[in-house]
Amino acid sequence: MSSQTMENMKSNIECSEELPLSSSYEMAMEALSSLITRQKRGDRSSVGGKYGKLDRMLMYLKILGLEEKIAGLKIIHVAGTKGKGSTCAFCEAILRECGFRTGLFISPHLIDVRERIRLDGLDISEEKFLVHFWNCWNQLKVMLKEKVTNDLPMPPLFQFLTILAFKIFTCEEVDVAIIEVGLGGKNDSTNVIKEPIVCGIASLGMDHTETLGDTLGKIASHKAGIFNFYFQVLLNWADFFPLLFKHQIPAFTVPQLSEAMDVLQQRASELEVPLEVAAPLDHKQLKGLKLSLSGDHQFVNAGLAVSLCKCWLQSTGNWEKLLKNANQEDDMMEAFLRGLSTARLSGRAQIVYDTPLKSYNVSEVTESSFGDLIFYLDGAHSPESMDACARWFSNAVKGSRNSPSSSLVKVEHRILLFNCMEVRDPHILLPQLVRTCASSGTRFSKALFVPSISTYNKVTSGDSIIPSDLSVRDLSWQFNLQRIWEKIIHNKDVVVDESSNMNRFHPLNLPPCESLQEDGSSSNPANKSLSFSAVMPSLPLTIRWLRDCVKENPSLRLQVLVTGSLHLVGDVLKLLRRPG
């Protein structure tokens, strides 16, 4: 692609909001869906051509005139297996409380794609999203229509959203952009950032092994890739060699296992990157406040966020300005405390109290007419995050108490609502969950295995219509999960009669609510009577069934842990927003 052609293509692509809203939001979702190149996690992208992923990213940015503008962003770049999203959320809240205009790019979204891009702590508005979306979309479509090159297709979904985030942050003139790596680091689409202010590495663990490698060392090597800027020279390596490194850009990591830490330190040394270990936050530093994100593991993420924000403030010349207005003897400025106690990130250690009065739209009854239905949502999907999820859930349900104003003593039952992608290993995830919960005295009355609503090949909004044919989906994966669960409970293989279960759990023949209160004593694997678990035909029917159970039993308190998949968590949150 000649430089003259590139210059012609990026003409008239300035940050103007004069473009009309050329289509509806749902049409934008359809357009985004067309960019999905894989049918499911683990599939290889079908995007080919002579250019690599990051080559294409650089070309897209050049076409849109964003190269120089991105260089003007003051970026915090964060990678990691678990905790990177929480770390980014803490960073955004802290710096916003310090008085800066913030931009945050995170993934995935749970209900609406606009969750991925926040301005000043809020999801970008639909109007602004559409203006910037169609601006990028139309310009790139023009490039394809003019057949600039056959080797440069429209960017896949995550690449497009990354480009869109850069476009929005530059046009909205944010003071700081906090960018979460999507997958890995070295080859991630976000790694076109030449000179961030500071880089962070959250906790590393075994996840995305099909892409990043099957050892912590290999995974750490990928994550450390954000230490250096990718620059595949299209013309002459020698001319651009000095741009290969993010020379002297500071970086912080949380404490890691030795295998991962050795690799991070080696890569940092090779690239002359000053790497420091950020100590976990001590609860005493919060001065009586609580972290807004629940779980002991969040003290690790908060510690990393504090180090990243301090470094960003110091590197941008803002640290001393803020200290003039703060007590210098304090370990942490008030703005940091406000940020740490107000940061938000849906679907991670989140508790939602379902409201039956709203669900059933009946004003003539009182709240005491219903039992309690409480959802504990955490998108844990790796062994390490599942352990953290189990510890959080055990502590949360132990801390729950009957309302002093209630005349009824609630009978508590813990329910597991679970699904995971087929690239995950439920033989590891489910035993980890059971062991950690049991070590704290927490046990489940029932496990419900249900397919998610979301599909990997479609982008939907919070208002998208839920398909009506969910009950006819293939449930073979859910029955496999049930077999694994029953083997854990009975300590031996259990035969699951799928045809019998399908008849029992037909949408018109859901199990009686009393089955939730069974203690499992009636469970007899020999005669295929399984009281510890059930495969449910669809998620909407499951939510409705749980609501019916607490409606029929005012003395019942159901504490439902939703985990195994962020897709499942997002689907549950979407359903809870709607009337029953």
Coordinates of C-alpha atoms in Angstrom, one line a residue:
M1 CA 0.0 0.0 0.0
S2 CA 1.6 3.3 -1.1
S3 CA 2.0 6.2 1.3
Q4 CA 0.1 8.4 -1.2
T5 CA -2.9 6.0 -1.2
M6 CA -2.8 5.9 2.6
E7 CA -2.8 9.7 2.7
N8 CA -5.8 9.8 0.4
M9 CA -7.7 7.3 2.5
K10 CA -7.3 9.2 5.8
S11 CA -8.5 12.5 4.4
N12 CA -11.6 14.0 6.0
I13 CA -11.4 11.7 9.0
E14 CA -11.3 14.3 11.7
C15 CA -13.0 14.1 15.0
S16 CA -16.3 15.7 13.9
E17 CA -19.7 14.8 15.3
E18 CA -21.5 16.3 12.3
L19 CA -22.1 12.9 10.8
P20 CA -25.7 11.8 11.0
L21 CA -26.7 8.8 13.1
S22 CA -26.9 6.7 9.9
S23 CA -28.5 3.7 11.4
S24 CA -30.1 2.2 14.5
Y25 CA -28.1 0.7 17.4
E26 CA -29.4 -2.8 16.6
M27 CA -28.0 -2.4 13.0
A28 CA -24.7 -1.5 14.5
M29 CA -24.8 -4.7 16.5
E30 CA -25.5 -6.6 13.3
A31 CA -22.5 -4.9 11.7
L32 CA -20.3 -5.9 14.6
S33 CA -21.6 -9.4 14.4
S34 CA -20.4 -9.7 10.8
L35 CA -16.8 -9.1 12.1
I36 CA -16.8 -12.3 14.2
T37 CA -14.4 -14.7 12.5
R38 CA -14.6 -17.7 14.8
Q39 CA -17.7 -19.7 15.7
K40 CA -16.4 -20.5 19.2
R41 CA -13.5 -20.1 21.6
G42 CA -10.5 -22.1 20.6
D43 CA -11.2 -21.9 16.8
R44 CA -8.4 -20.2 14.8
S45 CA -9.3 -16.9 13.1
S46 CA -10.2 -17.2 9.5
V47 CA -8.5 -13.9 8.7
G48 CA -5.6 -14.6 6.5
G49 CA -3.5 -12.6 3.9
K50 CA 0.1 -11.7 3.9
Y51 CA -0.1 -9.3 6.8
G52 CA -0.1 -10.3 10.4
K53 CA -2.6 -9.1 13.0
L54 CA -0.5 -6.2 14.3
D55 CA 0.6 -5.3 10.8
R56 CA -3.1 -4.9 9.9
M57 CA -3.7 -2.9 13.1
L58 CA -1.0 -0.4 12.2
M59 CA -2.5 0.0 8.7
Y60 CA -6.0 0.5 10.0
L61 CA -4.8 3.2 12.4
K62 CA -2.9 4.9 9.6
I63 CA -6.0 4.8 7.3
L64 CA -8.0 6.5 10.1
G65 CA -5.4 9.0 10.8
L66 CA -5.0 7.8 14.4
E67 CA -1.3 7.0 14.6
E68 CA 0.0 10.4 15.8
K69 CA -3.1 11.0 17.9
I70 CA -2.7 7.7 19.8
A71 CA 0.9 8.8 20.5
G72 CA -0.6 11.8 22.4
L73 CA -2.6 9.6 24.7
K74 CA -1.3 9.1 28.2
I75 CA -1.9 5.4 28.6
I76 CA -1.8 2.8 31.4
H77 CA -1.6 -0.6 29.7
V78 CA -2.5 -3.7 31.8
A79 CA -2.1 -7.4 31.0
G80 CA -2.7 -10.5 33.1
T81 CA -4.7 -13.7 33.4
K82 CA -7.0 -12.7 36.2
G83 CA -7.5 -9.3 37.9
K84 CA -6.5 -7.1 35.0
G85 CA -10.1 -5.8 34.6
S86 CA -10.4 -5.1 38.3
T87 CA -7.0 -3.3 38.2
C88 CA -8.1 -1.2 35.3
A89 CA -11.4 -0.3 37.0
F90 CA -9.5 0.7 40.2
C91 CA -7.1 2.9 38.1
E92 CA -9.9 4.6 36.3
A93 CA -11.8 5.4 39.5
I94 CA -8.7 6.7 41.3
L95 CA -7.6 9.0 38.5
R96 CA -11.1 10.3 37.9
E97 CA -11.4 11.1 41.6
C98 CA -8.1 12.9 41.2
G99 CA -9.8 15.2 38.8
F100 CA -8.8 13.8 35.4
R101 CA -10.9 13.0 32.4
T102 CA -10.7 9.3 32.0
G103 CA -11.1 6.7 29.3
L104 CA -11.4 3.0 30.0
F105 CA -11.2 0.1 27.5
I106 CA -12.0 -3.3 29.0
S107 CA -13.5 -6.7 27.8
P108 CA -15.6 -8.6 27.5
H109 CA -19.0 -6.9 27.9
L110 CA -21.7 -8.6 29.8
I111 CA -24.9 -7.0 28.6
D112 CA -24.1 -4.3 26.1
V113 CA -21.0 -3.7 24.0
R114 CA -20.8 -0.1 25.2
E115 CA -19.7 -1.4 28.6
R116 CA -16.2 -1.9 27.0
I117 CA -15.7 1.8 26.5
R118 CA -16.2 4.2 29.4
L119 CA -15.8 8.0 29.6
D120 CA -15.4 9.5 33.0
G121 CA -16.6 6.3 34.7
L122 CA -19.8 5.9 32.5
D123 CA -20.4 3.6 29.6
I124 CA -20.2 5.7 26.4
S125 CA -23.6 7.0 25.5
E126 CA -25.5 5.3 22.6
E127 CA -25.4 8.6 20.6
K128 CA -21.7 9.0 20.9
F129 CA -21.0 5.4 20.3
L130 CA -23.0 5.5 17.0
V131 CA -21.3 8.6 15.8
H132 CA -17.8 7.2 16.3
F133 CA -18.8 3.7 15.2
W134 CA -20.2 4.6 11.8
N135 CA -17.3 7.0 11.3
C136 CA -14.8 4.2 11.6
W137 CA -17.0 1.6 9.9
N138 CA -17.8 3.7 6.8
Q139 CA -14.2 4.8 6.3
L140 CA -12.9 1.3 6.5
K141 CA -15.6 0.0 4.2
V142 CA -14.7 2.7 1.7
M143 CA -11.1 1.4 1.8
L144 CA -12.3 -2.1 0.9
K145 CA -14.7 -0.9 -1.8
E146 CA -11.8 0.9 -3.5
K147 CA -9.9 -2.3 -3.3
V148 CA -6.8 -0.7 -1.8
T149 CA -5.5 -4.2 -1.2
N150 CA -7.0 -7.7 -1.2
D151 CA -4.9 -8.6 1.8
L152 CA -6.5 -6.1 4.2
P153 CA -10.1 -7.2 5.1
M154 CA -12.3 -5.5 7.6
P155 CA -10.8 -6.0 11.1
P156 CA -12.2 -8.8 13.3
L157 CA -14.4 -7.8 16.2
F158 CA -11.9 -7.2 18.9
Q159 CA -9.5 -5.4 16.6
F160 CA -12.4 -3.1 15.5
L161 CA -13.4 -2.3 19.0
T162 CA -9.8 -1.6 20.0
I163 CA -9.6 0.8 17.0
L164 CA -12.9 2.3 18.0
A165 CA -11.7 2.9 21.6
F166 CA -8.6 4.7 20.4
K167 CA -10.8 6.8 18.1
I168 CA -13.1 7.7 20.9
F169 CA -10.4 8.5 23.4
T170 CA -8.5 10.8 21.0
C171 CA -11.7 12.6 19.9
E172 CA -13.0 13.0 23.4
E173 CA -9.5 14.3 24.5
V174 CA -9.2 12.2 27.7
D175 CA -6.4 13.0 30.1
V176 CA -5.7 9.3 30.7
A177 CA -6.6 6.1 28.8
I178 CA -6.6 2.9 30.8
I179 CA -6.3 0.0 28.3
E180 CA -6.8 -3.6 29.2
V181 CA -5.1 -6.2 27.1
G182 CA -7.6 -8.6 25.4
L183 CA -5.5 -11.8 25.2
G184 CA -1.9 -12.4 26.0
G185 CA 0.2 -9.2 25.4
K186 CA 2.8 -9.7 22.8
N187 CA 0.4 -10.2 19.9
D188 CA -2.6 -8.5 21.4
S189 CA -4.4 -5.9 19.3
T190 CA -3.8 -3.3 22.0
N191 CA 0.0 -3.7 21.6
V192 CA 0.3 -1.1 19.0
I193 CA 0.8 1.4 21.8
K194 CA 4.3 2.8 21.3
E195 CA 4.9 4.6 24.5
P196 CA 2.5 4.1 27.4
I197 CA 3.2 6.0 30.6
V198 CA 3.3 2.7 32.6
C199 CA 2.6 -1.0 32.1
G200 CA 1.0 -3.4 34.6
I201 CA 0.9 -7.2 34.9
A202 CA -1.9 -8.7 37.0
S203 CA -1.9 -12.2 38.4
L204 CA -0.8 -14.9 35.9
G205 CA -2.4 -18.4 35.7
M206 CA -3.3 -21.2 33.4
D207 CA -5.8 -19.8 30.9
H208 CA -6.1 -19.5 27.1
T209 CA -3.5 -22.3 27.0
E210 CA -4.5 -23.1 23.4
T211 CA -3.1 -19.7 22.3
L212 CA -0.6 -18.7 24.9
G213 CA 1.1 -22.0 25.9
D214 CA 0.7 -24.7 28.4
T215 CA 3.1 -23.5 31.1
L216 CA 3.2 -20.4 33.3
G217 CA 6.5 -19.5 31.8
K218 CA 5.1 -19.4 28.2
I219 CA 2.1 -17.5 29.4
A220 CA 4.3 -15.0 31.2
S221 CA 6.4 -14.5 28.1
H222 CA 3.2 -13.5 26.2
K223 CA 2.1 -11.1 28.9
A224 CA 5.5 -9.5 29.1
G225 CA 5.0 -8.7 25.4
I226 CA 3.4 -5.4 26.4
F227 CA 6.9 -4.4 27.6
N228 CA 7.9 -3.9 23.9
F229 CA 6.1 -2.2 21.0
Y230 CA 5.4 -4.5 18.1
F231 CA 6.7 -3.0 14.9
Q232 CA 6.9 -5.3 11.9
V233 CA 8.6 -3.0 9.4
L234 CA 6.9 -3.1 6.0
L235 CA 9.7 -1.3 4.2
N236 CA 13.1 -1.4 6.0
W237 CA 13.9 -2.9 9.3
A238 CA 17.0 -0.9 9.8
D239 CA 15.1 2.4 9.6
F240 CA 12.7 1.5 12.4
F241 CA 14.8 -0.7 14.7
P242 CA 15.1 2.0 17.5
L243 CA 11.3 1.8 17.8
L244 CA 11.3 -1.9 18.8
F245 CA 11.5 -1.2 22.5
K246 CA 9.5 0.7 25.0
H247 CA 12.8 1.9 26.4
Q248 CA 12.7 2.8 30.1
I249 CA 8.9 2.7 30.3
P250 CA 8.2 1.7 33.9
A251 CA 6.3 -1.5 34.6
F252 CA 4.7 -3.1 37.7
T253 CA 3.6 -6.6 38.5
V254 CA 1.7 -8.2 41.3
P255 CA 3.6 -11.0 43.2
Q256 CA 3.8 -14.0 40.9
L257 CA 4.7 -17.7 41.2
S258 CA 8.4 -18.1 40.6
E259 CA 8.1 -19.6 37.2
A260 CA 6.2 -16.6 35.9
M261 CA 8.2 -14.0 37.8
D262 CA 11.5 -15.4 36.4
V263 CA 10.3 -14.9 32.9
L264 CA 8.9 -11.4 33.5
Q265 CA 12.2 -10.3 35.1
Q266 CA 14.2 -11.8 32.3
R267 CA 12.1 -10.1 29.6
A268 CA 12.2 -6.8 31.5
S269 CA 16.0 -7.0 31.7
E270 CA 16.3 -7.8 28.0
L271 CA 14.2 -4.8 27.1
E272 CA 15.7 -2.5 29.8
V273 CA 12.4 -2.0 31.4
P274 CA 12.4 -1.0 35.1
L275 CA 10.1 -3.6 36.6
E276 CA 8.8 -3.4 40.2
V277 CA 6.7 -5.7 42.3
A278 CA 3.6 -3.9 43.6
A279 CA 2.7 -5.0 47.2
P280 CA -0.9 -6.0 47.9
L281 CA -2.9 -3.2 49.6
D282 CA -3.2 -3.5 53.4
H283 CA -6.7 -3.0 54.6
K284 CA -5.4 -0.6 57.2
Q285 CA -4.5 1.8 54.4
L286 CA -8.2 2.1 53.6
K287 CA -8.9 3.9 56.9
G288 CA -12.1 2.1 57.6
L289 CA -13.4 2.2 54.1
K290 CA -14.1 -1.0 52.0
L291 CA -12.9 -1.9 48.6
S292 CA -15.9 -1.6 46.2
L293 CA -14.9 -4.8 44.5
S294 CA -15.4 -7.8 46.9
G295 CA -13.0 -10.6 47.7
D296 CA -9.6 -10.9 49.4
H297 CA -7.9 -11.1 46.0
Q298 CA -8.9 -7.6 45.2
F299 CA -6.3 -6.3 47.7
V300 CA -3.7 -7.6 45.2
N301 CA -5.4 -5.8 42.3
A302 CA -5.8 -2.6 44.3
G303 CA -2.1 -2.6 45.3
L304 CA -1.2 -2.8 41.6
A305 CA -3.6 -0.1 40.7
V306 CA -2.2 2.2 43.4
S307 CA 1.3 1.7 42.1
L308 CA 0.3 2.3 38.5
C309 CA -1.6 5.5 39.4
K310 CA 1.2 6.9 41.5
C311 CA 3.6 6.2 38.7
W312 CA 1.3 7.8 36.1
L313 CA 0.9 10.9 38.3
Q314 CA 4.6 11.2 38.8
S315 CA 5.5 10.7 35.2
T316 CA 3.0 13.2 34.0
G317 CA 4.0 15.8 36.5
N318 CA 0.8 15.7 38.4
W319 CA 1.9 14.0 41.7
E320 CA 3.3 17.1 43.4
K321 CA 0.3 19.2 42.4
L322 CA -2.0 16.8 44.1
L323 CA 0.1 16.5 47.2
K324 CA -0.2 20.2 47.8
N325 CA -3.9 19.7 48.5
A326 CA -3.4 16.5 50.6
N327 CA -1.9 15.6 53.9
Q328 CA 1.6 14.4 53.0
E329 CA 1.8 12.2 56.1
D330 CA -1.1 10.1 54.8
D331 CA -0.1 6.8 53.1
M332 CA -2.8 7.5 50.5
M333 CA -4.5 10.6 49.3
E334 CA -8.2 11.0 49.8
A335 CA -8.8 10.7 46.1
F336 CA -7.2 7.3 46.0
L337 CA -9.5 6.1 48.8
R338 CA -12.6 7.4 47.1
G339 CA -11.5 5.6 43.9
L340 CA -10.8 2.3 45.6
S341 CA -14.2 2.5 47.4
T342 CA -16.3 3.4 44.4
A343 CA -14.8 1.5 41.4
R344 CA -17.2 -0.8 39.6
L345 CA -16.9 -3.9 37.5
S346 CA -20.0 -5.9 36.8
G347 CA -20.0 -9.7 37.0
R348 CA -17.0 -10.0 39.3
A349 CA -18.0 -10.9 42.9
Q350 CA -21.3 -9.1 42.4
I351 CA -24.4 -9.6 44.6
V352 CA -27.9 -9.0 43.2
Y353 CA -31.0 -9.2 45.3
D354 CA -33.8 -10.2 43.0
T355 CA -37.0 -8.2 43.5
P356 CA -40.1 -10.5 43.3
L357 CA -42.5 -7.6 43.5
K358 CA -41.0 -6.2 40.3
S359 CA -40.6 -9.6 38.7
Y360 CA -44.3 -10.4 39.1
N361 CA -45.7 -6.9 38.8
V362 CA -48.1 -7.4 41.7
S363 CA -48.7 -4.4 43.9
E364 CA -51.2 -6.0 46.3
V365 CA -48.6 -8.2 48.0
T366 CA -45.9 -7.3 50.5
E367 CA -42.2 -8.3 50.3
S368 CA -42.8 -10.8 53.2
S369 CA -45.1 -12.7 50.9
F370 CA -42.0 -14.0 49.1
G371 CA -38.8 -15.9 50.0
D372 CA -35.4 -14.4 49.3
L373 CA -33.7 -14.9 45.9
I374 CA -30.1 -13.7 46.0
F375 CA -27.7 -14.1 43.1
Y376 CA -23.9 -14.1 43.6
L377 CA -22.3 -13.6 40.3
D378 CA -18.7 -14.1 39.4
G379 CA -17.4 -15.0 35.9
A380 CA -14.6 -17.2 37.2
H381 CA -13.4 -19.6 34.5
S382 CA -9.8 -20.6 35.4
P383 CA -8.7 -22.7 38.4
E384 CA -7.2 -19.7 40.2
S385 CA -10.2 -17.5 39.7
M386 CA -12.5 -20.3 40.7
D387 CA -10.7 -20.7 44.0
A388 CA -11.0 -16.9 44.6
C389 CA -14.7 -17.1 43.6
A390 CA -15.4 -20.0 46.0
R391 CA -13.7 -18.1 48.9
W392 CA -15.6 -15.0 48.2
F393 CA -19.0 -16.8 48.0
S394 CA -18.3 -18.7 51.2
N395 CA -17.5 -15.5 53.1
A396 CA -20.5 -13.7 51.6
V397 CA -23.1 -16.3 52.5
K398 CA -21.6 -16.6 56.0
G399 CA -22.0 -12.9 56.4
S400 CA -25.7 -12.9 55.4
R401 CA -28.2 -12.6 58.2
N402 CA -32.0 -12.7 58.4
S403 CA -33.4 -9.2 58.3
P404 CA -34.2 -7.9 61.8
S405 CA -37.4 -6.4 60.5
S406 CA -38.6 -9.8 59.2
S407 CA -40.9 -11.9 61.3
L408 CA -39.9 -15.0 59.4
V409 CA -36.7 -17.0 59.9
K410 CA -35.5 -17.9 56.4
V411 CA -34.3 -21.4 55.6
E412 CA -31.1 -21.0 53.5
H413 CA -30.2 -23.2 50.5
R414 CA -27.1 -22.7 48.4
I415 CA -27.6 -23.3 44.7
L416 CA -25.0 -23.5 42.0
L417 CA -25.9 -22.2 38.5
F418 CA -23.1 -23.3 36.2
N419 CA -21.9 -23.4 32.6
C420 CA -18.5 -23.1 31.0
M421 CA -17.1 -23.1 27.5
E422 CA -16.0 -26.4 26.1
V423 CA -12.4 -25.2 25.9
R424 CA -12.4 -25.1 29.7
D425 CA -11.8 -28.1 31.8
P426 CA -14.7 -28.8 34.2
H427 CA -12.8 -31.7 35.7
I428 CA -10.6 -29.0 37.2
L429 CA -13.0 -26.2 37.7
L430 CA -15.8 -28.0 39.5
P431 CA -13.6 -30.0 42.0
Q432 CA -11.8 -26.7 42.8
L433 CA -15.1 -25.0 43.6
V434 CA -16.3 -27.8 45.7
R435 CA -13.1 -28.2 47.7
T436 CA -12.7 -24.5 48.4
C437 CA -16.3 -24.1 49.5
A438 CA -16.2 -27.2 51.6
S439 CA -13.1 -26.0 53.4
S440 CA -15.2 -23.1 54.6
G441 CA -18.2 -25.2 55.5
T442 CA -20.2 -24.2 52.5
R443 CA -22.1 -26.9 50.6
F444 CA -24.6 -26.7 47.7
S445 CA -28.1 -28.2 48.0
K446 CA -28.4 -28.4 44.2
A447 CA -26.3 -27.7 41.1
L448 CA -28.2 -26.6 38.0
F449 CA -26.4 -26.9 34.6
V450 CA -27.9 -24.7 32.0
P451 CA -26.8 -23.4 28.5
S452 CA -26.0 -19.7 28.1
I453 CA -28.2 -17.5 25.9
S454 CA -25.3 -15.7 24.3
T455 CA -23.7 -17.2 21.3
Y456 CA -20.1 -16.6 20.3
N457 CA -21.0 -15.5 16.8
K458 CA -23.4 -12.7 17.6
V459 CA -23.2 -9.3 19.3
T460 CA -26.3 -8.2 21.1
S461 CA -27.4 -5.2 23.1
G462 CA -29.1 -5.0 26.5
D463 CA -32.5 -4.6 24.7
S464 CA -32.0 -7.4 22.2
I465 CA -34.9 -9.8 21.9
I466 CA -34.2 -13.1 23.6
P467 CA -34.7 -16.1 21.2
S468 CA -37.9 -18.1 21.8
D469 CA -36.5 -21.5 20.8
L470 CA -33.9 -21.8 23.6
S471 CA -35.4 -25.0 25.0
V472 CA -34.5 -27.0 21.9
R473 CA -30.8 -26.5 22.2
D474 CA -28.3 -29.3 22.4
L475 CA -27.8 -30.1 26.1
S476 CA -25.1 -32.7 25.7
W477 CA -22.4 -30.5 27.3
Q478 CA -24.7 -29.7 30.3
F479 CA -25.2 -33.4 30.8
N480 CA -21.5 -33.9 30.7
L481 CA -21.1 -31.3 33.5
Q482 CA -23.8 -33.1 35.5
R483 CA -21.9 -36.4 35.3
I484 CA -18.7 -34.7 36.5
W485 CA -20.7 -33.0 39.4
E486 CA -22.4 -36.3 40.5
K487 CA -19.0 -38.1 40.4
I488 CA -17.6 -35.4 42.7
I489 CA -20.5 -35.8 45.1
H490 CA -20.7 -39.6 45.1
N491 CA -17.0 -40.2 44.5
K492 CA -17.8 -42.6 41.7
D493 CA -19.0 -42.5 38.1
V494 CA -22.7 -41.9 37.7
V495 CA -24.8 -42.8 34.7
V496 CA -27.1 -39.9 33.6
D497 CA -30.1 -40.9 31.6
E498 CA -30.4 -38.0 29.2
S499 CA -33.7 -39.0 27.7
S500 CA -35.3 -39.4 31.2
N501 CA -34.0 -36.1 32.3
M502 CA -35.1 -34.4 29.1
N503 CA -38.6 -35.6 29.7
R504 CA -38.5 -34.6 33.4
F505 CA -37.2 -31.1 32.6
H506 CA -39.3 -30.4 29.6
P507 CA -40.3 -26.7 29.7
L508 CA -43.8 -27.7 30.6
N509 CA -42.7 -30.1 33.3
L510 CA -40.1 -28.4 35.4
P511 CA -39.1 -30.1 38.7
P512 CA -41.1 -29.2 41.8
C513 CA -39.8 -26.4 43.9
E514 CA -39.5 -28.9 46.9
S515 CA -36.6 -30.5 45.1
L516 CA -34.4 -27.5 46.0
Q517 CA -34.9 -28.4 49.6
E518 CA -33.9 -32.0 49.3
D519 CA -30.7 -32.8 51.2
G520 CA -29.6 -35.4 48.7
S521 CA -30.5 -38.4 50.9
S522 CA -33.0 -39.5 48.3
S523 CA -30.3 -39.5 45.6
N524 CA -29.7 -43.0 44.4
P525 CA -27.3 -43.2 41.3
A526 CA -28.2 -46.9 41.0
N527 CA -31.8 -46.1 40.0
K528 CA -30.8 -42.8 38.3
S529 CA -32.4 -40.6 40.9
L530 CA -30.2 -37.6 41.2
S531 CA -31.2 -35.1 43.8
F532 CA -27.9 -33.2 43.9
S533 CA -28.2 -31.8 40.3
A534 CA -30.3 -31.1 37.3
V535 CA -29.9 -30.1 33.7
M536 CA -32.3 -27.2 32.9
P537 CA -33.5 -26.7 29.4
S538 CA -32.9 -22.9 29.2
L539 CA -31.7 -20.0 31.3
P540 CA -34.9 -17.9 31.1
L541 CA -37.0 -20.9 32.4
T542 CA -34.5 -21.5 35.1
I543 CA -34.7 -17.9 36.4
R544 CA -38.5 -18.0 36.2
W545 CA -38.5 -21.4 38.1
L546 CA -36.3 -20.0 40.9
R547 CA -38.6 -17.0 41.2
D548 CA -41.6 -19.2 41.4
C549 CA -39.9 -21.2 44.2
V550 CA -39.4 -18.2 46.4
K551 CA -42.9 -17.0 45.5
E552 CA -44.4 -20.3 46.8
N553 CA -42.2 -20.5 49.9
P554 CA -42.0 -17.3 51.9
S555 CA -39.6 -18.9 54.4
L556 CA -37.1 -19.8 51.7
R557 CA -33.8 -18.0 51.0
L558 CA -32.0 -19.2 47.9
Q559 CA -28.4 -18.1 47.5
V560 CA -27.5 -18.8 43.9
L561 CA -23.9 -18.8 42.8
V562 CA -23.6 -18.1 39.1
T563 CA -20.2 -18.9 37.8
G564 CA -18.0 -20.7 35.2
S565 CA -18.5 -18.2 32.4
L566 CA -18.8 -14.4 31.9
H567 CA -21.3 -15.1 29.1
L568 CA -23.5 -16.9 31.6
V569 CA -23.1 -14.1 34.2
G570 CA -24.0 -11.5 31.6
D571 CA -27.1 -13.5 30.5
V572 CA -28.3 -13.7 34.1
L573 CA -27.8 -10.0 34.6
K574 CA -29.7 -9.3 31.4
L575 CA -32.6 -11.5 32.5
L576 CA -32.7 -10.0 36.0
R577 CA -33.2 -6.5 34.5
R578 CA -36.4 -7.7 32.9
P579 CA -39.8 -8.5 34.5
G580 CA -40.4 -12.2 35.1

